[in-house]
JSON list of C-alpha atoms in Angstrom, two decimals:
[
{"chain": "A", "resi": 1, "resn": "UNK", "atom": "CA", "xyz": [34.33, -12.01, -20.42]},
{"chain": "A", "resi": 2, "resn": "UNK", "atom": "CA", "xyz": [32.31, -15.48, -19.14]},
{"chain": "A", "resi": 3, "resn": "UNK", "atom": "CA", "xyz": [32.22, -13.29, -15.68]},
{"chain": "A", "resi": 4, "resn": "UNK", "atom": "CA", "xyz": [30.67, -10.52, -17.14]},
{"chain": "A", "resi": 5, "resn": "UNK", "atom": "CA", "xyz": [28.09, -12.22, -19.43]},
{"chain": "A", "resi": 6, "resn": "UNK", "atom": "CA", "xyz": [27.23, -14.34, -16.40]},
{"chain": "A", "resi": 7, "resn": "UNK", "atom": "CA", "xyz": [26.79, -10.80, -14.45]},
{"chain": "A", "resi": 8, "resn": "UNK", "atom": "CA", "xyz": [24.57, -9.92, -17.18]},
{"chain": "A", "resi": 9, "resn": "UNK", "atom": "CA", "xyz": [22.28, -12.44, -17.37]},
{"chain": "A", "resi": 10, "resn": "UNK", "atom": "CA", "xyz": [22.01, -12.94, -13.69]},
{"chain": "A", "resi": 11, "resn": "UNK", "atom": "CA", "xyz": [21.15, -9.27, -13.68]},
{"chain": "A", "resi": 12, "resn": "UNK", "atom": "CA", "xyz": [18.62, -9.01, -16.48]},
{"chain": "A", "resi": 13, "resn": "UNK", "atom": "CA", "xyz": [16.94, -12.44, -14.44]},
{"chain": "A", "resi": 14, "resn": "UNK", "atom": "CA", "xyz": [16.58, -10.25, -11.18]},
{"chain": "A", "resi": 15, "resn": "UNK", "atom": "CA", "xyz": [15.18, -7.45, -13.73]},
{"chain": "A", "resi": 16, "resn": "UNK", "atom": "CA", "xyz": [12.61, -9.83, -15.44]},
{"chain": "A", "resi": 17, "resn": "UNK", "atom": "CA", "xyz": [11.66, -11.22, -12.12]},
{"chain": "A", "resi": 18, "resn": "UNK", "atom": "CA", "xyz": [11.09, -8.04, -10.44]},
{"chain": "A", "resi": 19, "resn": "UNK", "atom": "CA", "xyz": [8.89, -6.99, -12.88]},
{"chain": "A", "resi": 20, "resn": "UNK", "atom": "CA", "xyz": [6.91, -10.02, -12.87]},
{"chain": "A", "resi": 21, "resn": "UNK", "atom": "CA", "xyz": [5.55, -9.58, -9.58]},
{"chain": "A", "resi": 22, "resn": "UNK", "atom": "CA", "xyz": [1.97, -8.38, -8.91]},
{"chain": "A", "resi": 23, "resn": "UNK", "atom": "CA", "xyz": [0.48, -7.37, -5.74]},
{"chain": "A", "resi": 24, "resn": "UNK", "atom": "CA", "xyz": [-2.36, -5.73, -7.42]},
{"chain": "A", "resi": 25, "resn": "UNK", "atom": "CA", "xyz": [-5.75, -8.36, -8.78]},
{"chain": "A", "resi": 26, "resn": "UNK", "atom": "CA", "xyz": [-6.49, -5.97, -11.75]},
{"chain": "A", "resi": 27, "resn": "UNK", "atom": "CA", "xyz": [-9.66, -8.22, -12.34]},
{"chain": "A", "resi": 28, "resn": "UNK", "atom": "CA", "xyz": [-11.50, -6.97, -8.69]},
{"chain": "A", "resi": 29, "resn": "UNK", "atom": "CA", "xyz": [-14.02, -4.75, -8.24]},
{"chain": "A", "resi": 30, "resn": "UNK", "atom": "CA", "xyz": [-11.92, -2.59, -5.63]},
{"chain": "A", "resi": 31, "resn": "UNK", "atom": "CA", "xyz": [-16.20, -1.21, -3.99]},
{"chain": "A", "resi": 32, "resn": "UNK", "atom": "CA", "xyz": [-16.75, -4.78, -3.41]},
{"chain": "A", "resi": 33, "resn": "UNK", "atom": "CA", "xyz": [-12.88, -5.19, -1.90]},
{"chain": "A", "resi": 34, "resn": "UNK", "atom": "CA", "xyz": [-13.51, -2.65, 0.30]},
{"chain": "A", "resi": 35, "resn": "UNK", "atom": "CA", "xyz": [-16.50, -3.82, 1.87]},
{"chain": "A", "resi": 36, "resn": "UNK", "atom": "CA", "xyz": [-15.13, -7.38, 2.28]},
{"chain": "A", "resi": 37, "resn": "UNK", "atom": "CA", "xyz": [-12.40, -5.47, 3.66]},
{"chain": "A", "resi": 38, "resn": "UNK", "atom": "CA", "xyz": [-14.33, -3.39, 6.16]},
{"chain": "A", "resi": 39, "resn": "UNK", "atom": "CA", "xyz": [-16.34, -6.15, 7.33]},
{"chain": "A", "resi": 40, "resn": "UNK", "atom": "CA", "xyz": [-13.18, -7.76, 8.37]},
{"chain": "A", "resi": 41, "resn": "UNK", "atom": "CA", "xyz": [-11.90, -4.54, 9.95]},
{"chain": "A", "resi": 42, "resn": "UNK", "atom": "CA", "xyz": [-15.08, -4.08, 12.06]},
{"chain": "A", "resi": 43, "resn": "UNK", "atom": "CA", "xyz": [-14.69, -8.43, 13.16]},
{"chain": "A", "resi": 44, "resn": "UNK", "atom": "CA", "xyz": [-10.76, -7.53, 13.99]},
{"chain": "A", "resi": 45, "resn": "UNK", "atom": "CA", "xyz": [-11.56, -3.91, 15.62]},
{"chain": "A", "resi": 46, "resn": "UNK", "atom": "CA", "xyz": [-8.66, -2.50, 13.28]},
{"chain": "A", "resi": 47, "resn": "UNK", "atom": "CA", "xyz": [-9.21, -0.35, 10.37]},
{"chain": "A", "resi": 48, "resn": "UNK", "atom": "CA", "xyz": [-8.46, -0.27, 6.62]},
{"chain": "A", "resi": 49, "resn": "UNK", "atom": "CA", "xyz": [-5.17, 0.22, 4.81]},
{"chain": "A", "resi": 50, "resn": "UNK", "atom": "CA", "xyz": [-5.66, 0.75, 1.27]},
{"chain": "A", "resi": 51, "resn": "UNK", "atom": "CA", "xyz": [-2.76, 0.88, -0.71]},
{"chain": "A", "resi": 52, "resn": "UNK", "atom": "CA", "xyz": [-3.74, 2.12, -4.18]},
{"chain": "A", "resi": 53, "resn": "UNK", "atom": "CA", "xyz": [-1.74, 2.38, -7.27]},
{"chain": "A", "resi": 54, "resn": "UNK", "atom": "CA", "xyz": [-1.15, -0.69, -9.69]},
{"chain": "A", "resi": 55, "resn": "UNK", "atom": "CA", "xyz": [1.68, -3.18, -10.89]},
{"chain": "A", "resi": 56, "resn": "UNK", "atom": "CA", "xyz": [2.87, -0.95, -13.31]},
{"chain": "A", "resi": 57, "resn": "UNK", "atom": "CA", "xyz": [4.08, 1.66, -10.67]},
{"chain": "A", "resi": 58, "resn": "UNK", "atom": "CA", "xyz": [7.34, 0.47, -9.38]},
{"chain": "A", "resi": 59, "resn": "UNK", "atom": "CA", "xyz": [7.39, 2.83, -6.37]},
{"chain": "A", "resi": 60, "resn": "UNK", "atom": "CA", "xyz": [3.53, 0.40, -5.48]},
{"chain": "A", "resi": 61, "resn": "UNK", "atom": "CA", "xyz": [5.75, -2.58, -5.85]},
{"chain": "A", "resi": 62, "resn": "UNK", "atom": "CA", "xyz": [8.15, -1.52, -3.55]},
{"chain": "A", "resi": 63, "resn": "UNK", "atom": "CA", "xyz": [5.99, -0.22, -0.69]},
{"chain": "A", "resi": 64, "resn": "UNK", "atom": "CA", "xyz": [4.14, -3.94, -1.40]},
{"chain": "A", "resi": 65, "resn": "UNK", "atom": "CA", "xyz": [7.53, -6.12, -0.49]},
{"chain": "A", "resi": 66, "resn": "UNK", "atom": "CA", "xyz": [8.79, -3.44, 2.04]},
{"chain": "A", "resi": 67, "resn": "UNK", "atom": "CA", "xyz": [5.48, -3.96, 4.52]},
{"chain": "A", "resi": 68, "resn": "UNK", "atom": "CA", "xyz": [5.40, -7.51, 3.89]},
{"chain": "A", "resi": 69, "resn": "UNK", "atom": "CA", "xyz": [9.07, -7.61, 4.77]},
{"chain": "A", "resi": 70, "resn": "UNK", "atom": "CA", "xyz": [10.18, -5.34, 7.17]},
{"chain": "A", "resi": 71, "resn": "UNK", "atom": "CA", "xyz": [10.62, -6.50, 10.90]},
{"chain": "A", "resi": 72, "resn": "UNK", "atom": "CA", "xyz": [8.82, -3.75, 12.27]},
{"chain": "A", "resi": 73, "resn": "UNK", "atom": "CA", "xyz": [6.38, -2.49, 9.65]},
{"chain": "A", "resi": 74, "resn": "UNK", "atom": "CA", "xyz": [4.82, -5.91, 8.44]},
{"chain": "A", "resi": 75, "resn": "UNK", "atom": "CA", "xyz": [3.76, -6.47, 12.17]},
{"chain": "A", "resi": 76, "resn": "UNK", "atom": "CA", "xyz": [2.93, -3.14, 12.65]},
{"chain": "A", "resi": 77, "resn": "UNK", "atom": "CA", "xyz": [0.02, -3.53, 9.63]},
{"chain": "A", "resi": 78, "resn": "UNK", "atom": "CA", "xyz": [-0.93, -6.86, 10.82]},
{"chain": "A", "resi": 79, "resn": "UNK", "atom": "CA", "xyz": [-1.61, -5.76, 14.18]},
{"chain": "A", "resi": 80, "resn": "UNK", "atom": "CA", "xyz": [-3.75, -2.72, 13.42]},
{"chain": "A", "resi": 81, "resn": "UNK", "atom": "CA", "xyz": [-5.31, -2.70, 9.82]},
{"chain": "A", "resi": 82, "resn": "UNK", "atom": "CA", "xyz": [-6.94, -5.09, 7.16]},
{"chain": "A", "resi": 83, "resn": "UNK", "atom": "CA", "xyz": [-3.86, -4.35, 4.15]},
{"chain": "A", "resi": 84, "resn": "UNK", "atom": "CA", "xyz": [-5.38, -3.90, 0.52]},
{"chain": "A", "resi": 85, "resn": "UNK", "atom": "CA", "xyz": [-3.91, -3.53, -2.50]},
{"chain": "A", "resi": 86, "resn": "UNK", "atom": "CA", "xyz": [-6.57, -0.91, -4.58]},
{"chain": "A", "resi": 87, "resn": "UNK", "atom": "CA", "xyz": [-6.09, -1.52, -8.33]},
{"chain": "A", "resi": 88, "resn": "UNK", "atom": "CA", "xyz": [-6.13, 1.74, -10.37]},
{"chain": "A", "resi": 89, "resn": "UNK", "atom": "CA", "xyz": [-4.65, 0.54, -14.23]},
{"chain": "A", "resi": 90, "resn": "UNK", "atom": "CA", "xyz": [-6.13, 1.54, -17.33]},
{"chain": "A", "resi": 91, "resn": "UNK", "atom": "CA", "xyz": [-7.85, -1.66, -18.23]},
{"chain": "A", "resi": 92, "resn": "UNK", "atom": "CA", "xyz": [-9.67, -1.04, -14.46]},
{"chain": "A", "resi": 93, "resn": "UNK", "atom": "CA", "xyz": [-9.74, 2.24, -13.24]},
{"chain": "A", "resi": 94, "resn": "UNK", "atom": "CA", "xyz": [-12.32, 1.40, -10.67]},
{"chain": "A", "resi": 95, "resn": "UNK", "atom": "CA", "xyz": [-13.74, 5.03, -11.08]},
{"chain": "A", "resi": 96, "resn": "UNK", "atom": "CA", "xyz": [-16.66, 4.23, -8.37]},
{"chain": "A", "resi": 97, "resn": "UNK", "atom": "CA", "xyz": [-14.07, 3.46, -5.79]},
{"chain": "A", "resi": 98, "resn": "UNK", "atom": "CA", "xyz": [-11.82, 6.17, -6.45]},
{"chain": "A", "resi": 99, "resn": "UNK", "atom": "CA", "xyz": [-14.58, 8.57, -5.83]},
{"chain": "A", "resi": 100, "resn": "UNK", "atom": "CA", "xyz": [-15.54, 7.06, -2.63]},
{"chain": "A", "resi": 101, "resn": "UNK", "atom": "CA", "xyz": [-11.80, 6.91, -1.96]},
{"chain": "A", "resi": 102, "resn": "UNK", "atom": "CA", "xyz": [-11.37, 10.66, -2.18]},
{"chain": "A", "resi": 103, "resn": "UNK", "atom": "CA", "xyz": [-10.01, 10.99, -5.31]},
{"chain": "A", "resi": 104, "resn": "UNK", "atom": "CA", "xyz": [-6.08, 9.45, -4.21]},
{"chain": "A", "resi": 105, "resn": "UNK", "atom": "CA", "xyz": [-4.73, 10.04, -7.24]},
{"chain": "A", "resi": 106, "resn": "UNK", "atom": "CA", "xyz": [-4.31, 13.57, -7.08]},
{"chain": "A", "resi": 107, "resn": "UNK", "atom": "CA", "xyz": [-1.41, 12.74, -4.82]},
{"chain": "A", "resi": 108, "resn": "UNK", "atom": "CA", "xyz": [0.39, 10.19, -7.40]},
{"chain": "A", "resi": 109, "resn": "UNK", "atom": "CA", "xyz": [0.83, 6.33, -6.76]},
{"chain": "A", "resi": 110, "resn": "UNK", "atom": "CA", "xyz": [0.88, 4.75, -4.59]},
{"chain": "A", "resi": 111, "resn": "UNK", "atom": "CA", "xyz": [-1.08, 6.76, -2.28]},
{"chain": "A", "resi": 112, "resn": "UNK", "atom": "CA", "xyz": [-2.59, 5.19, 0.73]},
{"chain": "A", "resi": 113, "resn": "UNK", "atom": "CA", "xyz": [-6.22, 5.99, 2.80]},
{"chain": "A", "resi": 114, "resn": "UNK", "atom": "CA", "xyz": [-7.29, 4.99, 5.86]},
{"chain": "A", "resi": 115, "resn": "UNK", "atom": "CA", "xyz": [-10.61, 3.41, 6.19]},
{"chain": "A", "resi": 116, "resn": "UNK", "atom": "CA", "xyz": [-12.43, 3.12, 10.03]},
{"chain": "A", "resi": 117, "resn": "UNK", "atom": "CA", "xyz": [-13.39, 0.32, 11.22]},
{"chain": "A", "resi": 118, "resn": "UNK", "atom": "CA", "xyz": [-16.98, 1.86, 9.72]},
{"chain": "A", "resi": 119, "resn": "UNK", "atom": "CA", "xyz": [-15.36, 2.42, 5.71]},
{"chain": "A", "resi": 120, "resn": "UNK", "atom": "CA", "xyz": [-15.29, 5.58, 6.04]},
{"chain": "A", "resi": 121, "resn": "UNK", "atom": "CA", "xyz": [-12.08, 7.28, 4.85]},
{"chain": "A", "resi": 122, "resn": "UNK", "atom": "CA", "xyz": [-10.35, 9.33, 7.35]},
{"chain": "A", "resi": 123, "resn": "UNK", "atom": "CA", "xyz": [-7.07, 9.95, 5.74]},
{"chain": "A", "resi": 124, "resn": "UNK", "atom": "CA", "xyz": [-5.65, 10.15, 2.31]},
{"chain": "A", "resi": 125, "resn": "UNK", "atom": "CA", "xyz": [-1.54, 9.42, 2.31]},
{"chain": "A", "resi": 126, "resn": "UNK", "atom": "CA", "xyz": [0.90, 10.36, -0.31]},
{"chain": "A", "resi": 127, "resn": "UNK", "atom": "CA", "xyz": [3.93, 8.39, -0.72]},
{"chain": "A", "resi": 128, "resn": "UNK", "atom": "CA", "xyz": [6.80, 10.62, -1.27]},
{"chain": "A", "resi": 129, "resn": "UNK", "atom": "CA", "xyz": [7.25, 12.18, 1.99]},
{"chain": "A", "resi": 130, "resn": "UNK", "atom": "CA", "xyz": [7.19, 8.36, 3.34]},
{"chain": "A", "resi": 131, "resn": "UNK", "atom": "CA", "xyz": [10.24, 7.45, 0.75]},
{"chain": "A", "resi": 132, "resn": "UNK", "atom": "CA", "xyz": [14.02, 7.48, 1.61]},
{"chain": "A", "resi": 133, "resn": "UNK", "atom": "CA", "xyz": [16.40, 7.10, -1.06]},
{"chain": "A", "resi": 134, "resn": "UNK", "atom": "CA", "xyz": [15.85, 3.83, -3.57]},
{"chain": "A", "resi": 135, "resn": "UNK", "atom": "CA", "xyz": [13.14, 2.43, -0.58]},
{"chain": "A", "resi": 136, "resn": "UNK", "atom": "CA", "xyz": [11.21, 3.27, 2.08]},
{"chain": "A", "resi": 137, "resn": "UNK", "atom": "CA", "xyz": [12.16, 4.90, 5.64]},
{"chain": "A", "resi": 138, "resn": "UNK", "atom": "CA", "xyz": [10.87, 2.53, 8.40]},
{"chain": "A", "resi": 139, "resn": "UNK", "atom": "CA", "xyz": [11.24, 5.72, 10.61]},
{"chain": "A", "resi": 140, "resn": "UNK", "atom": "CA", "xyz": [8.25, 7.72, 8.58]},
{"chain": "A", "resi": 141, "resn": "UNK", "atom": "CA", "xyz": [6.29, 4.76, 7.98]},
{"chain": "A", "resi": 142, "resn": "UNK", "atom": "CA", "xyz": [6.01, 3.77, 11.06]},
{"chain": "A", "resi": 143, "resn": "UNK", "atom": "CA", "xyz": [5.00, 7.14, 12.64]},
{"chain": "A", "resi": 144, "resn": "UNK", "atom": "CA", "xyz": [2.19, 7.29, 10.03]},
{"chain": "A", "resi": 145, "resn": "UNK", "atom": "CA", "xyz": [1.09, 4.07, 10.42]},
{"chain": "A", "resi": 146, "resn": "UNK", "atom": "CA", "xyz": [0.91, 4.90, 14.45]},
{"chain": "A", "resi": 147, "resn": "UNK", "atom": "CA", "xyz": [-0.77, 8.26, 14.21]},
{"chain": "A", "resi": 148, "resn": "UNK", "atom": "CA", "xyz": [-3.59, 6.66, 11.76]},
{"chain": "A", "resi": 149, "resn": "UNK", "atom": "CA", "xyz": [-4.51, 3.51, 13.65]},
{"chain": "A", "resi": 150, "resn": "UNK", "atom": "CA", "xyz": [-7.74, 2.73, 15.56]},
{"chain": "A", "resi": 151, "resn": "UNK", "atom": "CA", "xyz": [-5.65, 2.79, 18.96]},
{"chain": "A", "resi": 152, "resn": "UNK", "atom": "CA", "xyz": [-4.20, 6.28, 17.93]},
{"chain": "A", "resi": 153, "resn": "UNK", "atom": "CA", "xyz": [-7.65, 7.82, 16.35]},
{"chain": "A", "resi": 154, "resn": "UNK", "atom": "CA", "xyz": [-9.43, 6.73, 18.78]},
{"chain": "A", "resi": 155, "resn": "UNK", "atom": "CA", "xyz": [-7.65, 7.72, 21.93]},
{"chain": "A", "resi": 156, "resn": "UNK", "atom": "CA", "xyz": [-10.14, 9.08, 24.66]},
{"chain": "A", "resi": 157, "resn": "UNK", "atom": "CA", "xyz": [-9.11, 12.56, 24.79]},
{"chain": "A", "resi": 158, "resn": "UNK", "atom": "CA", "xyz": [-8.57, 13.70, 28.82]}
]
């Protein structure tokens, strides 16, 4: 019985923890994020990886500790875009940037969009054909995160 209530706590801990985390700064002003963003993105010559949802959407959570994480992804985003967590919750919708944004959340959360190095948005990504089981696949992330880089998008065509 000790083993189990010890189980039990030690699993309601993980739980609690897990949903303690926050990736998303539900206090920004996502226009203003962007631009800081795209300034960077135009110093760096990558482009913009917005990643919006908030940190009441598990599924955002998860995509959050998997490209921070993961051996090939998290280098992958370094390497080729300015990462941004987009904050859409009901105390901050940030309406102005989801209009500029295309409208993402037609395709559920999180849903990513690809900035150039400019701000302009090139490409609006759900999430769900990216998932694989419980997780991510690092196979289908990493091909979209290839296609939609600067490198990729910009390719002189011969």
């Amino acid at each position: 019985m000790k083993k189990f209530l010890f189980f039990l706590s030690f699993a309601m801990a993980v739980s609690f923890g897990q949903a303690q985390v926050k990736v998303y700064n539900e206090s920004l002003d996502a226009m203003q994020q962007i631009q800081e963003a795209t300034t960077l993105a135009q110093k760096s010559g990558r482009y913009v990886l917005c990643q919006v949802g908030g940190n009441w959407c598990p599924w955002c959570l998860r995509f959050a500790d998997f490209a921070k994480k993961d051996s090939v992804i998290a280098p992958l985003i370094e390497e080729n875009f300015v990462y941004i967590h987009v904050n859409y919750s009901k105390d901050n919708k940030n309406l102005n940037a989801m209009r500029f944004l295309g409208n993402p959340g037609r395709f559920g959360y999180p849903v990513f969009v690809i900035l150039n190095s400019e701000g302009k948005p090139i490409h609006i990504q759900e999430s769900e054909s990216l998932e694989e089981g419980k997780g991510y696949s690092r196979k289908k992330v990493e091909k979209f995160l290839r296609l939609w880089n600067r490198k990729a998008v910009e390719a002189e065509v011969k």
